[in-house]
Coordinates of C-alpha atoms in Angstrom, one line a residue:
X1 CA 22.1 9.7 28.3
X2 CA 19.6 11.2 30.8
X3 CA 18.9 15.0 31.1
X4 CA 20.6 14.9 34.6
X5 CA 23.7 13.2 33.1
X6 CA 23.8 15.6 30.2
X7 CA 23.6 18.6 32.6
X8 CA 26.4 17.1 34.8
X9 CA 28.7 16.6 31.8
X10 CA 27.9 20.2 30.7
X11 CA 28.7 21.5 34.1
X12 CA 31.9 19.6 34.3
X13 CA 32.9 20.9 30.9
X14 CA 32.1 24.5 31.9
X15 CA 34.1 24.1 35.1
X16 CA 37.0 22.8 33.1
X17 CA 36.8 25.6 30.7
X18 CA 36.8 28.2 33.5
X19 CA 39.8 26.4 35.0
X20 CA 41.7 26.7 31.7
X21 CA 40.7 30.3 31.3
X22 CA 41.9 31.4 34.7
X23 CA 45.2 29.4 34.5
X24 CA 47.1 31.9 32.2
X25 CA 46.0 34.7 34.4
X26 CA 47.2 33.0 37.6
X27 CA 50.5 32.2 35.9
X28 CA 51.0 35.9 34.9
X29 CA 50.0 37.1 38.3
X30 CA 52.4 34.6 40.0
X31 CA 55.2 35.9 37.7
X32 CA 54.5 39.5 38.6
X33 CA 54.6 38.6 42.3
X34 CA 58.0 36.9 41.7
X35 CA 59.4 40.0 40.0
X36 CA 57.9 42.4 42.6
X37 CA 59.3 40.5 45.6
X38 CA 62.6 40.1 43.8
X39 CA 63.2 43.6 45.1
X40 CA 62.2 42.6 48.6
X41 CA 64.7 39.8 48.4
X42 CA 67.3 42.3 47.2
X43 CA 67.5 43.9 50.6
X44 CA 69.4 41.2 52.5
X45 CA 71.7 40.7 49.4
X46 CA 72.4 44.5 49.4
X47 CA 73.0 44.4 53.2
X48 CA 75.8 41.9 52.7
X49 CA 77.5 44.2 50.1
X50 CA 77.0 47.3 52.2
X51 CA 78.7 45.5 55.1
X52 CA 81.7 44.5 52.9
X53 CA 82.1 47.6 50.8
X54 CA 81.0 50.3 53.2
X55 CA 81.7 48.6 56.5
X56 CA 78.4 49.6 58.1
X57 CA 77.6 48.8 61.7
X58 CA 74.8 46.4 62.5
X59 CA 72.6 49.4 63.4
X60 CA 73.3 51.0 60.0
X61 CA 72.7 47.7 58.2
X62 CA 69.4 47.1 59.9
X63 CA 68.5 50.7 59.1
X64 CA 68.5 49.7 55.5
X65 CA 65.8 47.1 56.4
X66 CA 63.9 49.9 58.1
X67 CA 64.1 52.0 55.0
X68 CA 62.5 49.2 53.0
X69 CA 59.5 49.1 55.4
X70 CA 59.1 52.4 57.1
X71 CA 57.5 54.4 54.3
X72 CA 55.7 51.3 53.1
X73 CA 54.1 51.0 56.5
X74 CA 52.8 54.5 56.3
X75 CA 51.2 54.2 52.8
X76 CA 50.1 50.6 52.9
X77 CA 46.7 51.2 54.6
X78 CA 45.9 53.8 52.0
X79 CA 46.6 51.4 49.1
X80 CA 44.3 48.8 50.8
X81 CA 41.4 51.2 51.2
X82 CA 41.8 52.5 47.7
X83 CA 41.6 49.0 46.2
X84 CA 38.5 48.3 48.2
X85 CA 36.7 51.2 46.5
X86 CA 38.3 51.3 43.0
X87 CA 39.9 48.9 40.6
X88 CA 43.5 50.2 40.3
X89 CA 45.1 47.5 38.1
X90 CA 47.8 49.9 37.0
X91 CA 49.3 49.5 40.5
X92 CA 50.4 46.0 39.6
X93 CA 52.9 47.1 36.9
X94 CA 53.4 50.5 38.5
X95 CA 54.4 49.1 41.9
X96 CA 57.0 46.8 40.2
X97 CA 58.5 49.7 38.3
X98 CA 58.9 51.8 41.5
X99 CA 60.3 48.8 43.4
X100 CA 62.9 48.2 40.7
X101 CA 63.8 51.9 40.3
X102 CA 64.5 52.3 44.0
X103 CA 66.9 49.3 44.2
X104 CA 68.5 50.4 40.9
X105 CA 69.4 53.8 42.4
X106 CA 70.5 52.6 45.9
X107 CA 74.0 51.8 45.1
X108 CA 74.9 55.0 43.3
X109 CA 77.1 57.3 45.4
X110 CA 78.2 56.6 48.9
X111 CA 75.7 58.8 50.9
X112 CA 73.8 56.8 53.5
X113 CA 70.8 59.1 53.5
X114 CA 70.4 58.9 49.7
X115 CA 70.8 55.1 49.9
X116 CA 68.2 55.0 52.7
X117 CA 65.7 57.0 50.6
X118 CA 66.2 55.0 47.5
X119 CA 65.5 51.8 49.4
X120 CA 62.5 53.5 51.0
X121 CA 61.1 54.3 47.5
X122 CA 61.5 50.7 46.5
X123 CA 59.6 49.6 49.6
X124 CA 56.7 51.9 48.6
X125 CA 56.6 50.2 45.2
X126 CA 56.5 46.8 46.8
X127 CA 53.6 48.0 49.1
X128 CA 51.6 49.5 46.2
X129 CA 51.7 46.2 44.3
X130 CA 50.4 43.9 46.9
X131 CA 46.7 44.8 47.7
X132 CA 45.6 45.1 44.1
X133 CA 47.5 42.0 43.0
X134 CA 46.1 40.0 45.9
X135 CA 42.6 41.1 45.0
X136 CA 42.9 40.2 41.4
X137 CA 44.6 36.8 42.3
X138 CA 41.8 36.0 44.8
X139 CA 39.2 36.6 42.1
X140 CA 41.1 34.3 39.7
X141 CA 41.6 31.7 42.4
X142 CA 38.0 31.8 43.5
X143 CA 39.0 31.7 47.2
X144 CA 40.9 28.5 46.9
X145 CA 43.8 28.4 49.5
X146 CA 45.8 26.1 47.2
X147 CA 45.4 28.4 44.2
X148 CA 46.3 31.4 46.3
X149 CA 49.3 29.6 47.6
X150 CA 50.7 29.4 44.0
X151 CA 50.2 33.2 43.7
X152 CA 51.9 33.7 47.1
X153 CA 54.7 31.3 46.2
X154 CA 55.6 33.6 43.3
X155 CA 56.7 36.1 46.0
X156 CA 58.9 33.4 47.5
X157 CA 60.3 32.5 44.1
X158 CA 61.3 36.2 43.7
X159 CA 62.9 36.4 47.1
X160 CA 64.7 33.1 46.3
X161 CA 66.0 34.3 43.0
X162 CA 67.3 37.6 44.3
X163 CA 70.6 36.2 45.7
X164 CA 71.1 34.0 42.6
X165 CA 70.5 36.8 40.1
X166 CA 71.9 39.8 42.0
X167 CA 74.9 38.4 43.8
X168 CA 76.8 37.6 40.5
X169 CA 76.0 41.1 39.1
X170 CA 77.2 42.8 42.3
X171 CA 80.3 40.7 42.6
X172 CA 81.2 41.7 39.0
X173 CA 80.3 45.4 39.3
X174 CA 80.1 46.3 43.0
X175 CA 77.3 48.5 44.3
X176 CA 77.7 50.8 41.3
X177 CA 76.0 48.1 39.2
X178 CA 72.7 48.3 41.0
X179 CA 70.9 50.0 38.0
X180 CA 71.2 46.7 36.2
X181 CA 69.0 45.1 38.9
X182 CA 66.0 47.2 37.7
X183 CA 65.9 45.5 34.3
X184 CA 63.4 42.6 35.3
X185 CA 60.9 45.2 36.7
X186 CA 61.0 47.2 33.5
X187 CA 60.4 44.1 31.3
X188 CA 57.7 42.6 33.5
X189 CA 55.8 45.8 33.9
X190 CA 55.6 46.3 30.2
X191 CA 54.4 42.7 29.7
X192 CA 51.8 43.1 32.5
X193 CA 50.5 46.4 31.1
X194 CA 50.0 44.7 27.7
X195 CA 48.1 41.7 29.2
X196 CA 46.1 43.7 31.8
X197 CA 45.0 40.7 33.9
X198 CA 42.9 43.0 36.2
X199 CA 40.6 43.8 33.2
X200 CA 39.2 40.2 33.2
X201 CA 39.4 39.4 37.0
X202 CA 35.8 40.1 37.6
X203 CA 33.7 43.3 37.8
X204 CA 31.0 44.5 40.2
X205 CA 30.8 44.3 43.9
X206 CA 32.0 40.8 44.5
X207 CA 34.6 40.9 41.8
X208 CA 36.1 44.1 43.0
X209 CA 36.4 42.6 46.5
X210 CA 37.9 39.4 45.1
X211 CA 35.3 37.0 46.5
X212 CA 31.9 35.6 46.0
X213 CA 28.7 37.7 46.4
X214 CA 27.8 35.6 49.5
X215 CA 31.2 36.4 51.0
X216 CA 30.8 40.1 50.2
X217 CA 27.4 40.1 52.0
X218 CA 28.9 38.6 55.2
X219 CA 29.9 40.9 58.0
X220 CA 33.5 41.9 58.7
X221 CA 35.0 40.4 61.9
X222 CA 37.4 43.1 63.0
X223 CA 38.0 41.4 66.4
X224 CA 39.2 38.2 64.8
X225 CA 41.2 40.2 62.3
X226 CA 43.0 42.0 65.1
X227 CA 44.0 38.7 66.7
X228 CA 45.3 37.5 63.3
X229 CA 47.2 40.8 62.9
X230 CA 49.0 40.1 66.2
X231 CA 50.1 36.8 64.8
X232 CA 51.3 38.2 61.5
X233 CA 53.2 41.0 63.2
X234 CA 55.0 38.5 65.5
X235 CA 55.9 36.4 62.4
X236 CA 57.1 39.6 60.7
X237 CA 59.6 40.3 63.5
X238 CA 60.9 36.8 63.1
X239 CA 61.1 37.0 59.3
X240 CA 62.9 40.3 59.2
X241 CA 65.3 39.3 61.8
X242 CA 66.2 36.3 59.7
X243 CA 66.6 38.1 56.4
X244 CA 68.6 40.9 58.2
X245 CA 70.9 38.6 60.2
X246 CA 71.0 35.1 58.5
X247 CA 73.7 35.9 56.0
X248 CA 75.7 37.8 58.7
X249 CA 75.4 34.7 61.0
X250 CA 77.3 32.8 58.3
X251 CA 79.7 35.7 57.4
X252 CA 80.6 37.2 60.7
X253 CA 79.9 34.4 63.2
X254 CA 80.8 31.5 60.9
X255 CA 83.6 33.4 59.3
X256 CA 82.5 32.5 55.7
X257 CA 82.4 34.6 52.5
X258 CA 79.7 36.9 51.2
X259 CA 78.9 34.2 48.6
X260 CA 78.2 31.7 51.4
X261 CA 75.9 34.1 53.1
X262 CA 74.0 34.7 49.9
X263 CA 73.6 30.9 49.4
X264 CA 72.2 30.7 52.9
X265 CA 69.5 33.3 51.9
X266 CA 68.8 31.4 48.8
X267 CA 68.3 28.1 50.7
X268 CA 66.0 29.9 53.1
X269 CA 64.0 31.4 50.3
X270 CA 63.7 28.3 48.2
X271 CA 62.6 26.4 51.3
X272 CA 60.1 29.2 51.9
X273 CA 58.6 28.6 48.5
X274 CA 58.2 24.9 49.3
X275 CA 56.7 25.8 52.7
X276 CA 54.2 28.2 51.1
X277 CA 52.8 25.5 48.7
X278 CA 52.9 22.9 51.5
X279 CA 50.9 25.3 53.8
X280 CA 48.2 25.8 51.1
X281 CA 47.8 22.0 50.6
X282 CA 47.8 21.4 54.4
X283 CA 45.1 24.1 54.8
X284 CA 42.9 22.6 52.2
X285 CA 43.3 19.0 53.5
X286 CA 43.6 19.5 57.3
X287 CA 42.3 23.0 58.0
X288 CA 43.9 26.4 58.1
X289 CA 44.4 26.7 61.8
X290 CA 46.3 23.4 62.2
X291 CA 48.6 24.5 59.3
X292 CA 49.3 27.8 60.9
X293 CA 50.0 26.3 64.4
X294 CA 52.2 23.5 63.0
X295 CA 54.4 26.0 61.2
X296 CA 55.1 28.0 64.3
X297 CA 55.5 24.9 66.5
X298 CA 58.3 23.6 64.2
X299 CA 60.0 27.0 64.2
X300 CA 60.5 27.0 67.9
X301 CA 63.3 24.3 68.3
X302 CA 64.7 24.8 64.8
X303 CA 65.4 28.5 65.2
X304 CA 67.2 28.0 68.5
X305 CA 69.3 25.2 67.0
X306 CA 70.2 27.3 64.0
X307 CA 71.7 29.9 66.4
X308 CA 73.5 27.6 68.7
X309 CA 74.9 24.8 66.5
X310 CA 78.4 25.8 65.2
X311 CA 78.6 23.5 62.2
X312 CA 78.1 25.3 58.9
X313 CA 76.7 22.2 57.2
X314 CA 74.1 21.7 59.9
X315 CA 73.2 25.3 59.8
X316 CA 72.4 25.0 56.1
X317 CA 70.1 22.1 56.9
X318 CA 68.4 24.0 59.7
X319 CA 68.0 27.0 57.5
X320 CA 66.1 24.9 55.0
X321 CA 63.8 23.4 57.6
X322 CA 63.2 26.9 59.2
X323 CA 62.4 28.3 55.7
X324 CA 59.7 25.7 55.3
X325 CA 58.3 26.2 58.8
X326 CA 58.2 30.1 58.6
X327 CA 56.3 30.1 55.3
X328 CA 53.8 27.3 56.0
X329 CA 51.4 29.8 57.7
X330 CA 52.0 32.7 55.2
X331 CA 49.3 32.2 52.5
X332 CA 47.0 30.6 55.0
X333 CA 47.1 33.8 57.1
X334 CA 46.3 35.9 53.9
X335 CA 43.2 33.9 53.0
X336 CA 42.1 33.8 56.7
X337 CA 42.4 37.6 56.8
X338 CA 40.4 38.0 53.6
X339 CA 37.6 35.8 55.1
X340 CA 37.6 37.9 58.3
X341 CA 37.1 41.0 56.2
X342 CA 35.0 39.9 53.2
X343 CA 33.8 43.5 52.6
X344 CA 37.4 44.9 52.7
X345 CA 39.5 42.4 50.8
X346 CA 42.0 45.1 49.7
X347 CA 42.5 46.2 53.3
X348 CA 42.9 42.6 54.5
X349 CA 45.4 41.8 51.8
X350 CA 47.3 45.0 52.4
X351 CA 47.5 44.3 56.1
X352 CA 48.5 40.6 55.9
X353 CA 50.8 40.9 52.9
X354 CA 52.1 44.4 53.6
X355 CA 51.6 46.5 56.7
X356 CA 51.7 43.8 59.4
X357 CA 54.7 42.2 57.6
X358 CA 56.5 45.6 57.5
X359 CA 56.3 46.1 61.3
X360 CA 59.1 43.6 61.6
X361 CA 61.3 45.8 59.5
X362 CA 60.6 48.7 61.9
X363 CA 62.0 46.7 64.8
X364 CA 65.1 45.7 62.9
X365 CA 67.2 48.7 63.8
X366 CA 66.5 48.1 67.5
X367 CA 67.8 44.6 67.1
X368 CA 70.8 46.0 65.2
X369 CA 71.7 48.3 68.1
X370 CA 71.3 45.3 70.4
X371 CA 73.6 43.2 68.2
X372 CA 76.2 45.9 68.2
X373 CA 76.3 45.9 72.0
X374 CA 75.4 42.3 73.0
X375 CA 76.6 40.4 69.9
X376 CA 74.7 38.8 67.1
X377 CA 74.2 35.4 68.7
X378 CA 72.7 36.8 71.9
X379 CA 70.4 39.0 69.9
X380 CA 69.1 36.0 67.9
X381 CA 68.6 34.0 71.1
X382 CA 66.2 36.8 72.1
X383 CA 64.5 36.6 68.7
X384 CA 63.9 32.9 69.3
X385 CA 61.1 33.9 71.7
X386 CA 59.0 35.2 68.8
X387 CA 58.0 31.9 67.3
X388 CA 56.9 30.8 70.8
X389 CA 54.7 34.0 71.0
X390 CA 53.3 33.4 67.5
X391 CA 52.3 29.9 68.3
X392 CA 50.6 31.0 71.5
X393 CA 48.7 33.8 69.7
X394 CA 47.7 31.4 66.9
X395 CA 45.9 29.2 69.5
X396 CA 43.3 32.1 69.8
X397 CA 42.4 32.2 66.1
X398 CA 39.1 30.9 64.7
X399 CA 38.2 29.9 61.2
X400 CA 35.0 31.3 59.7
X401 CA 34.9 28.6 57.0
X402 CA 34.9 25.9 59.6
X403 CA 32.0 27.6 61.4
X404 CA 30.1 27.9 58.2
X405 CA 30.7 24.2 57.4
X406 CA 29.3 23.3 60.8
X407 CA 26.2 25.4 60.1
X408 CA 27.0 28.0 62.8
X409 CA 27.2 31.8 62.4
X410 CA 30.5 33.6 62.2
X411 CA 31.4 35.9 65.0
X412 CA 30.5 38.9 62.9
X413 CA 27.1 37.5 61.9
X414 CA 26.4 36.7 65.5
X415 CA 27.2 40.2 66.5
X416 CA 24.9 41.6 63.8
X417 CA 22.1 39.3 64.9

């Protein structure tokens, strides 16, 4: 065997060893994401039970969604900036614990203000988790969109499991049983603190920012990131409208039970997990921008059909298709944002996973008031404009990886030159 062949074999073995060493870390991080976002998925489940047990109006119900996002929106930029400067691995288990505690307390007593505050605390926990977890995951994934899609799909799995795990508990106990919902957060936080995946995710400048040294030396493109943020915010309004109103579309418009509404949320979330993985694969094979645009293009007719078609069976099928389409761009947008801001990975992750997504929750009460006055179907017909807007905004995006592959400078590099 020649020296070149020996070196090639050694390099392949080293690459394989690195792959094996990062796999357990990615599995653990994906699991933490599932448990953390279990409490994000709890919100639409709880909304169904608040509607049935406490008879809240649409405005009051969407106010619960606002609670999950309002305080999180305020603190999210701070968490992103902190993780850009410091390694704060304890936020991964800590965020999960706070998220679980808030949901655990929300059903105790019948006071709306206390319920709102408990859900708000849970939202802060969810927000605290995301920037640091995304930074550690990016370091482990080594900037692979497909690998990051598996981390992101953990969040979809958590949202998907929420109706399956929480609905039987709440059906048996009512809202007074919400403390039982905090158990997964306690167990997973303890396991994560013991394993400490952030301690081996990479150190130094590049490792702290979750990317390569070359990426860390590239300039930030805030103009491109602003364009992406507009897309993510538009998707956020669409997403929060769906999780706030999808179960109610089956329950109050389709005249079905709470259990049927919970199953609709489960179908949407499971399809979202499939869409997340599919989006990562499409991005690696066909490019990130085509994947993003395809997702929103499919959303446009499917969302409108979901609202207008009266058949419950067809609505379930459309819910599944819509779940895939809404989530195809999700991970792709996260990695695109990280590439726009290679010197501020925590900020980029916090914005694309947290703050920009939370904005949709801030609009939910306005849509709730509209639904109380104009009806749920008419409100959803208006929401159907948002995938159109997201698609049009996505046409303005650029991909710095594609520019680098062509040998041209990124927009930020051109500005610096």
